[in-house]
XYZ file of C-alpha atoms in Angstrom:
674
model
C -5.024 17.130 8.452
C -3.142 13.836 8.570
C -4.294 11.286 11.101
C -0.712 10.209 11.760
C 2.750 11.611 11.148
C 5.829 9.499 10.486
C 9.203 11.126 10.986
C 11.917 9.906 8.619
C 14.186 7.325 10.203
C 17.920 7.983 10.427
C 19.462 6.916 7.130
C 22.566 4.791 7.598
C 22.606 3.356 4.056
C 24.785 4.571 1.174
C 21.871 6.800 0.182
C 22.770 9.062 3.115
C 25.073 10.932 0.678
C 22.077 11.839 -1.452
C 19.925 14.889 -0.668
C 17.058 14.140 1.742
C 13.641 13.594 0.227
C 12.377 16.898 1.621
C 15.040 18.791 -0.340
C 14.331 16.802 -3.509
C 10.618 17.455 -3.120
C 11.206 21.178 -2.738
C 13.313 21.198 -5.903
C 10.702 19.255 -7.862
C 7.761 21.375 -6.731
C 9.598 24.575 -7.609
C 10.499 23.194 -11.037
C 6.878 22.418 -11.921
C 5.617 25.724 -10.525
C 3.636 24.155 -7.710
C 3.259 24.693 -3.994
C 4.388 22.264 -1.303
C 1.543 20.949 0.828
C 1.753 19.512 4.325
C 0.104 16.258 3.225
C 2.607 15.839 0.410
C 5.548 16.412 2.784
C 4.126 13.907 5.269
C 3.639 11.356 2.515
C 7.126 11.715 1.023
C 8.616 11.185 4.492
C 6.389 8.175 5.147
C 7.294 6.516 1.838
C 10.983 7.072 2.518
C 10.567 5.590 6.002
C 8.804 2.507 4.590
C 11.518 1.927 1.985
C 14.212 2.134 4.671
C 12.391 -0.021 7.228
C 11.010 -2.597 4.806
C 7.499 -2.238 6.227
C 4.513 -1.939 3.929
C 2.627 1.355 3.832
C -0.958 2.234 2.866
C -1.395 5.974 2.217
C -4.694 7.704 1.623
C -3.972 10.980 -0.173
C -6.877 13.131 -1.306
C -7.170 14.670 -4.761
C -4.771 17.589 -5.105
C -2.237 16.268 -2.593
C 0.392 15.625 -5.248
C 0.850 11.974 -4.341
C 2.669 11.096 -7.571
C 5.624 13.283 -6.620
C 5.397 12.070 -3.026
C 6.035 8.449 -4.011
C 8.208 9.002 -7.096
C 10.888 11.040 -5.287
C 11.716 8.408 -2.597
C 11.469 5.723 -5.278
C 13.985 7.442 -7.537
C 16.264 8.123 -4.587
C 16.181 4.426 -3.658
C 16.788 3.307 -7.247
C 19.956 5.416 -7.466
C 21.924 2.948 -5.332
C 19.861 -0.271 -5.369
C 20.492 -3.191 -7.679
C 17.128 -3.070 -9.409
C 14.349 -0.737 -10.390
C 11.369 0.512 -8.444
C 8.105 -0.708 -9.971
C 5.123 1.649 -10.060
C 1.842 -0.085 -10.839
C -1.371 1.678 -11.821
C -4.854 0.483 -12.720
C -5.492 2.701 -15.739
C -3.702 3.474 -18.980
C -4.459 7.167 -18.387
C -2.359 7.293 -15.227
C 0.422 5.237 -16.823
C 0.611 7.752 -19.652
C 0.478 10.693 -17.224
C 3.431 9.274 -15.316
C 5.540 8.438 -18.361
C 4.637 11.380 -20.603
C 4.382 14.190 -18.025
C 5.347 13.529 -14.399
C 8.525 11.494 -14.813
C 10.146 13.563 -17.605
C 9.652 16.802 -15.647
C 10.823 15.180 -12.427
C 13.905 13.642 -14.035
C 14.945 16.997 -15.505
C 14.436 18.783 -12.192
C 16.324 16.258 -10.044
C 19.192 15.391 -12.395
C 21.632 18.017 -11.007
C 21.217 16.667 -7.457
C 21.549 12.948 -8.212
C 24.363 10.666 -9.439
C 22.695 10.465 -12.843
C 19.518 11.639 -14.526
C 16.660 9.334 -13.456
C 15.556 6.921 -16.161
C 12.159 5.347 -16.608
C 10.210 3.023 -18.879
C 6.706 1.678 -19.355
C 6.149 -2.079 -19.479
C 2.929 -3.879 -20.363
C 1.862 -7.467 -20.842
C 3.146 -9.265 -23.935
C -0.320 -9.195 -25.498
C 0.028 -5.401 -25.796
C 2.978 -5.647 -28.212
C 2.935 -6.683 -31.842
C 4.640 -10.054 -32.400
C 6.933 -9.787 -35.424
C 7.047 -13.549 -35.891
C 3.277 -13.993 -35.820
C 2.869 -11.076 -38.208
C 5.176 -12.699 -40.769
C 4.808 -16.459 -40.269
C 2.065 -19.012 -40.659
C -0.118 -19.269 -37.565
C -3.314 -21.083 -36.632
C -6.480 -19.247 -37.721
C -7.950 -18.438 -34.331
C -10.856 -16.484 -35.755
C -12.388 -19.228 -37.890
C -16.169 -19.328 -37.454
C -16.029 -16.580 -34.835
C -17.530 -13.740 -36.883
C -21.009 -14.175 -38.324
C -21.858 -10.597 -39.340
C -20.393 -9.783 -42.806
C -20.013 -6.160 -41.700
C -17.885 -7.297 -38.757
C -15.729 -9.419 -41.067
C -15.189 -6.460 -43.394
C -14.401 -4.099 -40.502
C -11.917 -6.535 -38.981
C -10.314 -7.051 -42.385
C -9.691 -3.320 -42.744
C -8.215 -3.231 -39.243
C -5.899 -6.143 -40.076
C -4.663 -4.260 -43.126
C -4.027 -1.148 -41.032
C -2.042 -3.184 -38.475
C 0.080 -4.649 -41.269
C 0.892 -1.155 -42.560
C 1.615 0.129 -39.046
C 3.879 -2.876 -38.361
C 6.271 -1.650 -41.061
C 6.846 1.702 -39.363
C 6.312 1.310 -35.600
C 9.358 1.552 -33.350
C 7.697 0.156 -30.211
C 4.989 -2.254 -31.409
C 2.836 -0.901 -28.550
C -0.852 -1.341 -29.327
C -1.740 1.936 -27.594
C 0.257 3.834 -30.219
C -2.006 2.508 -32.983
C -4.561 5.329 -33.338
C -7.414 4.878 -33.934
C -7.489 1.556 -32.152
C -8.501 -1.840 -33.481
C -10.796 -4.530 -32.149
C -9.661 -7.621 -30.284
C -10.294 -9.974 -33.216
C -7.890 -8.037 -35.420
C -5.212 -7.525 -32.773
C -5.130 -11.189 -31.712
C -3.857 -12.088 -35.185
C -0.675 -10.121 -34.451
C -0.038 -10.762 -30.753
C 0.770 -13.662 -28.440
C 0.441 -14.240 -24.717
C 3.437 -14.975 -22.517
C 2.492 -18.657 -22.573
C 2.290 -18.752 -26.373
C 5.633 -17.027 -26.901
C 8.452 -19.227 -28.190
C 11.022 -17.264 -26.223
C 13.669 -14.893 -27.493
C 16.317 -17.605 -28.001
C 14.071 -19.886 -30.091
C 12.055 -17.324 -32.050
C 13.420 -16.215 -35.452
C 12.373 -12.655 -34.533
C 13.665 -12.867 -30.976
C 16.454 -10.324 -31.447
C 14.017 -7.653 -32.633
C 11.007 -8.635 -30.503
C 9.099 -5.549 -29.338
C 8.155 -7.122 -26.003
C 11.749 -8.172 -25.314
C 13.048 -4.725 -26.270
C 10.544 -3.169 -23.855
C 11.736 -5.532 -21.117
C 15.358 -4.637 -21.870
C 14.591 -0.921 -21.575
C 12.770 -1.573 -18.311
C 15.713 -3.568 -16.963
C 18.000 -0.574 -17.442
C 15.617 1.949 -15.868
C 15.298 3.367 -12.380
C 11.498 3.412 -12.473
C 9.318 0.934 -14.352
C 5.664 1.880 -14.831
C 3.320 -1.059 -15.312
C -0.267 -2.083 -14.556
C -1.909 -4.149 -11.834
C -2.572 -7.064 -14.192
C 1.077 -7.478 -15.192
C 2.139 -6.963 -11.579
C -0.149 -9.838 -10.580
C 1.047 -12.130 -13.362
C 4.678 -11.398 -12.500
C 3.994 -12.272 -8.856
C 1.955 -15.422 -9.557
C 3.870 -17.034 -12.415
C 7.126 -18.970 -12.265
C 8.717 -16.869 -15.017
C 9.588 -13.211 -14.194
C 8.073 -10.520 -16.396
C 9.317 -7.456 -14.527
C 12.981 -6.565 -13.921
C 14.543 -7.236 -10.533
C 12.986 -4.989 -7.874
C 12.569 -4.808 -4.120
C 10.094 -1.891 -3.902
C 6.640 -1.682 -5.491
C 4.349 1.337 -5.479
C 0.709 0.445 -6.125
C -1.168 3.590 -7.168
C -4.969 3.365 -7.461
C -4.595 0.611 -4.871
C -8.359 0.495 -4.266
C -8.588 -1.420 -7.563
C -5.842 -3.945 -6.811
C -8.062 -6.787 -5.554
C -10.478 -6.617 -8.496
C -7.651 -6.498 -11.045
C -5.833 -9.433 -9.458
C -9.078 -11.414 -9.200
C -9.650 -10.849 -12.916
C -6.141 -12.100 -13.754
C -6.468 -15.318 -11.740
C -10.045 -16.106 -12.814
C -10.763 -18.659 -15.520
C -13.448 -19.305 -18.093
C -14.561 -22.184 -20.267
C -16.823 -22.207 -23.312
C -17.418 -24.233 -26.438
C -15.450 -21.807 -28.670
C -12.423 -22.177 -26.381
C -12.586 -25.957 -26.609
C -13.120 -25.752 -30.371
C -10.104 -23.447 -30.714
C -7.886 -25.902 -28.840
C -9.105 -28.749 -31.048
C -8.395 -26.745 -34.230
C -4.913 -25.787 -33.079
C -3.944 -29.367 -32.376
C -5.916 -30.934 -35.220
C -3.103 -31.330 -37.779
C -0.441 -32.214 -35.221
C -1.896 -35.450 -33.788
C -4.143 -38.347 -34.756
C -7.482 -36.924 -35.999
C -9.642 -39.038 -33.671
C -8.093 -37.390 -30.591
C -8.926 -33.901 -31.808
C -12.410 -35.089 -32.779
C -12.918 -36.381 -29.236
C -12.155 -32.928 -27.844
C -14.453 -31.267 -30.385
C -17.313 -33.589 -29.407
C -16.787 -32.819 -25.728
C -16.987 -29.115 -26.557
C -20.246 -29.645 -28.432
C -21.643 -31.447 -25.372
C -20.731 -28.392 -23.290
C -22.411 -26.093 -25.806
C -25.665 -28.054 -25.674
C -25.600 -28.168 -21.888
C -24.921 -24.461 -21.369
C -27.573 -23.462 -23.912
C -30.382 -24.760 -21.666
C -28.871 -24.231 -18.200
C -30.013 -21.230 -16.124
C -27.326 -18.585 -15.521
C -26.074 -17.949 -12.007
C -23.871 -19.332 -9.244
C -23.378 -23.082 -8.950
C -23.304 -24.153 -5.308
C -23.337 -27.856 -6.213
C -22.010 -29.594 -9.297
C -24.807 -31.088 -11.431
C -23.940 -34.643 -12.412
C -24.237 -34.034 -16.150
C -21.989 -30.956 -15.945
C -19.438 -32.888 -13.898
C -19.341 -35.619 -16.538
C -18.977 -33.055 -19.334
C -16.140 -31.230 -17.588
C -14.390 -34.548 -16.989
C -14.766 -35.435 -20.675
C -13.226 -32.107 -21.701
C -10.380 -32.466 -19.207
C -9.559 -36.028 -20.290
C -9.826 -35.268 -24.013
C -7.541 -32.248 -23.623
C -5.030 -34.346 -21.671
C -5.042 -37.026 -24.369
C -4.203 -34.356 -26.954
C -1.438 -32.914 -24.746
C 0.073 -36.377 -24.312
C -0.112 -37.073 -28.038
C 1.767 -33.850 -28.817
C 4.824 -35.248 -27.074
C 7.677 -33.178 -25.592
C 6.888 -29.505 -25.145
C 10.232 -28.357 -26.535
C 10.360 -29.060 -30.236
C 13.305 -31.235 -31.202
C 13.624 -29.508 -34.583
C 15.112 -26.066 -33.934
C 15.213 -25.448 -37.698
C 11.407 -25.440 -37.860
C 10.311 -22.323 -35.974
C 6.926 -22.313 -37.720
C 6.241 -25.829 -36.491
C 7.455 -24.854 -33.020
C 5.063 -21.905 -33.040
C 2.121 -24.109 -33.997
C 2.969 -26.604 -31.254
C 3.351 -23.862 -28.636
C -0.017 -22.375 -29.629
C -1.628 -25.797 -29.356
C -0.097 -26.505 -25.943
C -1.249 -23.105 -24.658
C -4.872 -23.608 -25.711
C -4.982 -27.215 -24.473
C -3.413 -26.333 -21.121
C -5.986 -23.615 -20.550
C -8.897 -25.909 -21.356
C -7.542 -28.804 -19.305
C -6.537 -26.748 -16.274
C -9.760 -24.736 -16.173
C -11.940 -27.839 -16.410
C -9.964 -29.466 -13.581
C -10.148 -26.281 -11.541
C -13.928 -26.197 -11.882
C -14.228 -29.805 -10.793
C -12.011 -29.089 -7.781
C -14.253 -26.198 -6.715
C -16.925 -28.642 -5.530
C -17.159 -31.518 -3.083
C -16.096 -29.735 0.111
C -17.763 -30.898 3.303
C -17.942 -27.392 4.790
C -18.420 -23.967 3.246
C -15.260 -22.700 4.974
C -13.242 -25.250 2.978
C -14.428 -23.907 -0.354
C -11.749 -21.911 -2.178
C -13.420 -20.935 -5.437
C -16.826 -20.227 -6.933
C -18.158 -21.347 -10.322
C -20.997 -19.704 -12.185
C -22.686 -19.743 -15.578
C -22.773 -16.451 -17.448
C -25.560 -16.045 -19.976
C -24.646 -15.554 -23.600
C -25.261 -12.488 -25.747
C -25.725 -11.872 -29.450
C -21.963 -11.695 -29.857
C -20.858 -14.283 -27.305
C -22.090 -17.747 -26.308
C -22.723 -18.695 -22.661
C -19.665 -19.615 -20.642
C -18.608 -20.979 -17.279
C -16.459 -18.840 -15.002
C -14.382 -19.726 -11.950
C -12.803 -17.262 -9.512
C -11.138 -17.404 -6.089
C -13.203 -16.409 -3.063
C -10.238 -14.381 -1.852
C -6.892 -13.295 -3.254
C -5.548 -12.249 0.160
C -3.302 -15.285 0.522
C -1.909 -14.913 -2.994
C -1.098 -11.250 -2.437
C 0.415 -11.888 1.001
C 2.682 -14.666 -0.237
C 3.472 -13.561 -3.781
C 3.406 -9.769 -3.786
C 4.143 -8.657 -0.233
C 6.378 -11.547 0.739
C 9.871 -10.435 -0.256
C 9.525 -6.765 -1.204
C 8.357 -3.475 0.269
C 4.971 -2.356 -1.052
C 3.561 1.178 -0.940
C -0.202 1.277 -1.586
C -1.844 4.616 -2.274
C -5.129 6.080 -3.468
C -7.536 8.885 -2.665
C -9.824 6.197 -1.195
C -8.409 3.562 1.150
C -9.727 4.282 4.665
C -13.261 2.881 4.485
C -15.412 3.626 7.496
C -12.474 5.692 8.714
C -10.088 2.708 8.884
C -7.729 0.803 6.584
C -8.689 -2.598 7.999
C -11.232 -3.530 5.316
C -8.866 -3.250 2.378
C -5.918 -4.528 4.426
C -7.747 -7.830 4.943
C -8.426 -8.094 1.223
C -4.733 -7.478 0.520
C -3.718 -10.184 2.980
C -2.028 -7.767 5.376
C -4.395 -8.419 8.259
C -6.155 -5.906 10.483
C -5.217 -4.074 13.653
C -4.843 -6.012 16.876
C -4.847 -4.088 20.132
C -4.530 -0.787 18.272
C -1.420 -1.897 16.360
C -1.163 -3.199 12.843
C 0.287 -6.636 12.309
C 2.123 -8.099 9.328
C 4.522 -5.124 9.213
C 2.289 -2.452 7.723
C 1.142 1.047 8.558
C -1.929 2.984 7.480
C -1.634 6.744 7.000
C -4.182 9.379 5.935
C -2.369 12.541 4.852
C -5.619 14.413 4.350
C -6.600 16.678 1.485
C -5.720 20.240 0.485
C -9.435 20.907 -0.020
C -11.617 22.472 2.681
C -14.464 20.002 2.260
C -16.934 21.473 4.811
C -16.629 24.929 3.196
C -16.493 23.761 -0.411
C -19.053 20.962 -0.551
C -22.374 19.792 0.830
C -23.371 16.165 1.341
C -27.122 16.045 0.896
C -28.966 12.829 1.733
C -32.612 12.879 0.614
C -33.922 11.304 3.808
C -37.554 12.092 2.903
C -37.554 9.955 -0.253
C -38.792 6.343 -0.317
C -36.238 3.558 -0.367
C -35.214 2.564 -3.885
C -36.971 -0.487 -5.276
C -36.375 -2.912 -8.118
C -38.977 -1.430 -10.463
C -36.962 1.474 -11.794
C -36.697 5.032 -10.533
C -39.681 6.184 -8.446
C -41.432 9.359 -9.567
C -40.268 11.078 -6.372
C -36.642 10.497 -7.425
C -37.264 12.039 -10.852
C -38.926 15.080 -9.266
C -36.013 15.475 -6.830
C -33.451 15.285 -9.632
C -35.403 17.799 -11.702
C -35.475 20.351 -8.874
C -31.796 19.903 -8.044
C -30.624 20.164 -11.667
C -32.771 23.247 -12.284
C -31.283 24.883 -9.184
C -27.759 24.057 -10.396
C -28.445 25.331 -13.922
C -27.478 21.941 -15.297
C -23.786 21.272 -14.497
C -24.662 17.844 -13.125
C -22.932 14.479 -13.174
C -25.483 11.731 -12.547
C -23.994 8.490 -11.221
C -26.373 5.540 -11.416
C -26.186 2.013 -10.092
C -27.128 0.505 -13.462
C -27.165 1.455 -17.123
C -30.896 0.831 -17.214
C -31.457 3.430 -14.470
C -29.182 5.949 -16.216
C -31.069 5.591 -19.507
C -34.476 5.736 -17.812
C -33.529 8.921 -15.975
C -32.152 10.454 -19.167
C -35.334 9.766 -21.138
C -37.601 11.053 -18.357
C -35.620 14.204 -17.572
C -35.042 15.252 -21.168
C -38.766 15.999 -21.277
C -38.627 18.038 -18.064
C -35.375 19.986 -18.363
C -34.253 22.714 -20.749
C -30.528 21.974 -20.344
C -28.610 19.526 -22.582
C -28.500 16.005 -21.134
C -25.977 13.402 -22.304
C -26.080 9.701 -21.449
C -23.250 7.206 -21.445
C -23.528 5.169 -24.616
C -24.612 8.104 -26.796
C -20.975 8.399 -27.917
C -17.564 7.338 -26.645
C -17.203 8.079 -22.933
C -14.131 10.238 -23.570
C -16.001 12.468 -26.024
C -19.037 12.728 -23.746
C -16.892 13.833 -20.803
C -15.152 16.380 -23.052
C -18.474 17.801 -24.194
C -19.738 17.879 -20.596
C -16.652 19.769 -19.439
C -16.729 22.332 -22.256
C -20.427 23.291 -22.088
C -21.380 24.486 -18.590
C -25.170 23.837 -18.645
C -24.725 20.271 -19.923
C -25.474 17.263 -17.705
C -23.956 13.803 -18.062
C -25.573 10.601 -16.794
C -23.914 7.213 -16.671
C -22.763 4.253 -14.644
C -19.629 2.503 -13.399
C -16.815 4.046 -15.473
C -18.042 7.554 -14.622
C -17.890 6.855 -10.886
C -14.090 6.724 -11.091
C -13.103 8.134 -14.462
C -14.297 11.753 -14.567
C -11.981 14.673 -13.778
C -13.817 17.920 -14.541
C -12.599 20.881 -12.476
C -14.304 24.238 -12.726
C -17.901 25.505 -13.067
C -19.070 22.742 -15.433
C -19.577 20.444 -12.431
C -21.509 21.763 -9.435
C -23.736 18.816 -8.613
C -23.093 15.083 -8.343
C -26.276 13.002 -8.061
C -26.054 9.388 -6.843
C -29.317 7.513 -7.294
C -28.706 4.749 -4.747
C -26.054 3.166 -2.556
C -23.994 1.102 -5.028
C -24.196 -2.296 -3.355
C -23.300 -5.238 -5.593
C -26.331 -6.935 -7.125
C -27.802 -9.603 -4.818
C -27.458 -12.137 -7.627
C -23.835 -11.258 -8.399
C -22.194 -14.713 -8.260
C -18.770 -13.722 -6.950
C -19.919 -11.107 -4.447
C -22.688 -13.280 -3.009
C -20.334 -16.266 -2.730
C -17.744 -14.146 -0.936
C -20.360 -12.871 1.519
C -21.459 -16.412 2.296
C -17.864 -17.570 2.709
C -17.055 -14.768 5.173
C -20.213 -15.580 7.151
C -19.285 -19.276 7.275
C -15.963 -18.277 8.873
C -17.774 -16.289 11.550
C -17.489 -12.842 9.996
C -20.043 -10.323 8.811
C -20.375 -11.074 5.111
C -22.520 -8.062 4.352
C -20.178 -5.532 5.951
C -16.973 -7.215 4.764
C -18.022 -7.551 1.127
C -21.155 -5.615 0.157
C -20.776 -2.575 2.438
C -17.041 -2.300 1.688
C -17.771 -2.415 -2.057
C -20.453 0.264 -1.677
C -18.259 2.478 0.511
C -15.445 2.360 -2.032
C -17.673 3.347 -4.942
C -19.502 6.002 -2.927
C -16.215 7.612 -1.960
C -14.982 7.496 -5.535
C -18.247 8.947 -6.834
C -18.332 11.733 -4.253
C -14.714 12.486 -5.102
C -15.771 13.659 -8.578
C -17.074 16.944 -7.105
C -13.925 18.733 -5.922
C -11.084 18.492 -8.420
C -9.387 21.840 -7.781
C -8.999 24.344 -4.943
C -11.732 26.621 -6.308
C -14.434 23.988 -6.903
C -17.663 24.116 -4.922
C -20.872 22.137 -5.073
C -23.172 19.427 -3.780
C -23.082 15.646 -3.626
C -26.727 14.543 -3.510
C -27.450 10.940 -2.520
C -31.109 10.152 -3.173
C -31.060 6.863 -1.252
C -32.411 7.571 2.271
C -30.647 4.499 3.659
C -27.481 6.598 3.842
C -29.210 8.421 6.709
C -31.351 5.683 8.270
C -29.735 2.247 7.886
C -27.609 0.623 10.609
C -24.606 0.632 8.279
C -25.076 4.300 7.294
C -22.375 5.540 9.673
C -19.774 3.251 8.099
C -20.626 4.530 4.628
C -20.668 8.214 5.636
C -17.324 7.822 7.418
C -15.890 6.632 4.097
C -16.845 9.889 2.343
C -14.976 13.194 2.282
C -15.979 15.419 5.243
C -18.521 17.584 3.416
C -21.024 19.702 5.349
C -24.014 17.338 5.827
C -27.717 18.113 5.522
C -31.043 16.419 4.843
C -32.838 19.677 3.991
C -33.656 19.932 0.244
C -34.506 23.636 0.457
C -31.060 24.517 1.824
C -29.415 22.525 -0.932
C -31.427 24.141 -3.718
C -30.673 27.605 -2.328
C -26.964 26.798 -2.158
C -26.956 25.589 -5.763
C -28.787 28.696 -6.934
C -26.215 30.912 -5.211
C -23.411 29.025 -6.939
C -25.151 29.402 -10.289
C -25.454 33.180 -9.972
C -22.044 33.794 -8.393
């Protein structure tokens, strides 16, 4: 049942001549052969109310509510008479495709007779996702020089490049996602440019037929524009607009917004990046200036090769000097390049080379300066960003990263400032309240029982009967998880549960190492097929898991949020431990310390909120349709005994709770034989 109901406000706008959202919803549901649900009706009214009032709205809508229709219908209704489009942002390509390929076409057909015109829609991605005609046909700096050492990798990338060239002659959209099978990043980068590298439609010889510009033009003429959180963030943060004019944004999968925005506004610096900038500018300025930048990059390479990975609380003197050398060398190259706008409009190839050089140099210069600025604060509360060293791998050298300690201010000022934002997900009310995520979004928390900053939180419930359909089992009798792998008691518990369920188990683990260890140990103890993430592509593994009932699937992070398997193939979800961030995670630990320095509870604000979000997402894998039944088994006894356990349990769906393993095994056996 919803925790709050919002009646639609009286509509005095021109949209009063349009059918009310309730009528449009009824038409749409009938057209798709569905059934109206009370939560869906409440949500469609709440979204309409928010659009009319201009207040922001956070809506938690459980799986099966039909939240896509509930936000699309008021959005389309608003777009009918507004000047711009409504932007719908999602975190995953899968949901973008679902909206554009299934939901919106069916909805547009159903609603067309009741609206001034048939609703139109388009998908818009970042420029990097579209093939650049100019780069594909013109001379361009060789970004991949010295980047591939394995001859097999070179050969593979070469074949991919050839396939892109053939596809470029026939594609109508230039959208990378339509190139099947896909290609690796090395190959694609040779045919794409970032927004900063782009010459612009008026200066580019291919500007009139640019795939990215054509996609933007289609979006500008549409009622609904479907995009992703990354592009939404870039559009909000940058000075140049990427999205068409809009005054309403719907953020679906809003629980991922902060992480996606953080990723967009984070920076990195490594020797290959510095070397790339030096190569791009090498033939355009005096050689000694480019050589100076190359030497500074080599100094960074030598320094990072021997430095221990982890968070940097203070700036080592030698690293500070190296970063300053890189910054100053990059600035000298930028100055030597002269005016940013090429004076010779008849030399587009030269303009492209200069733009590519400026882009690489700007990134190196600005990131080095940003890292220097992250240090030297007298108090922890004054610190705005964290810097850390990430260890290298066989395929990638070590690199420095920098990220903001919070994106709340950016979101408050840039995203929420001058538009109405609807945020929705199956998981938003952590610990039973929206406050945790609201703070991260920059909306603020409740004061005196009322929300501030013009926002409302609403839980419209779920169509599932959780207490009758699912059991939350916490193995209170087990020892607390340690750092030395899975205890034998955990393996025995998993064996008994999986045998009782007849397989049909999704195992969600806090690390890939734990998932693989459990797979190896249990394959010797169980007679049912057991798949592990990494054995094949995740998509194929999930497909095999869904199609063969006895099969089990073990894995880590992407399975916590990416598995949708309704029916008898999934009766048991096992979670090995509470998914707190690693204690040595640089960004998470820095954020906890920063919150504590400001007088807050760093553990609850950062670590417990992170764990609650993942736990809720993981537990949400169990019930995907009205007829599903089963058990969520959490082996970590802290979910029953720790002081923060209540907060975490209040974040989960309201399953019937128990700590009795015998009752759980009996329930699973009954499900297996029913």
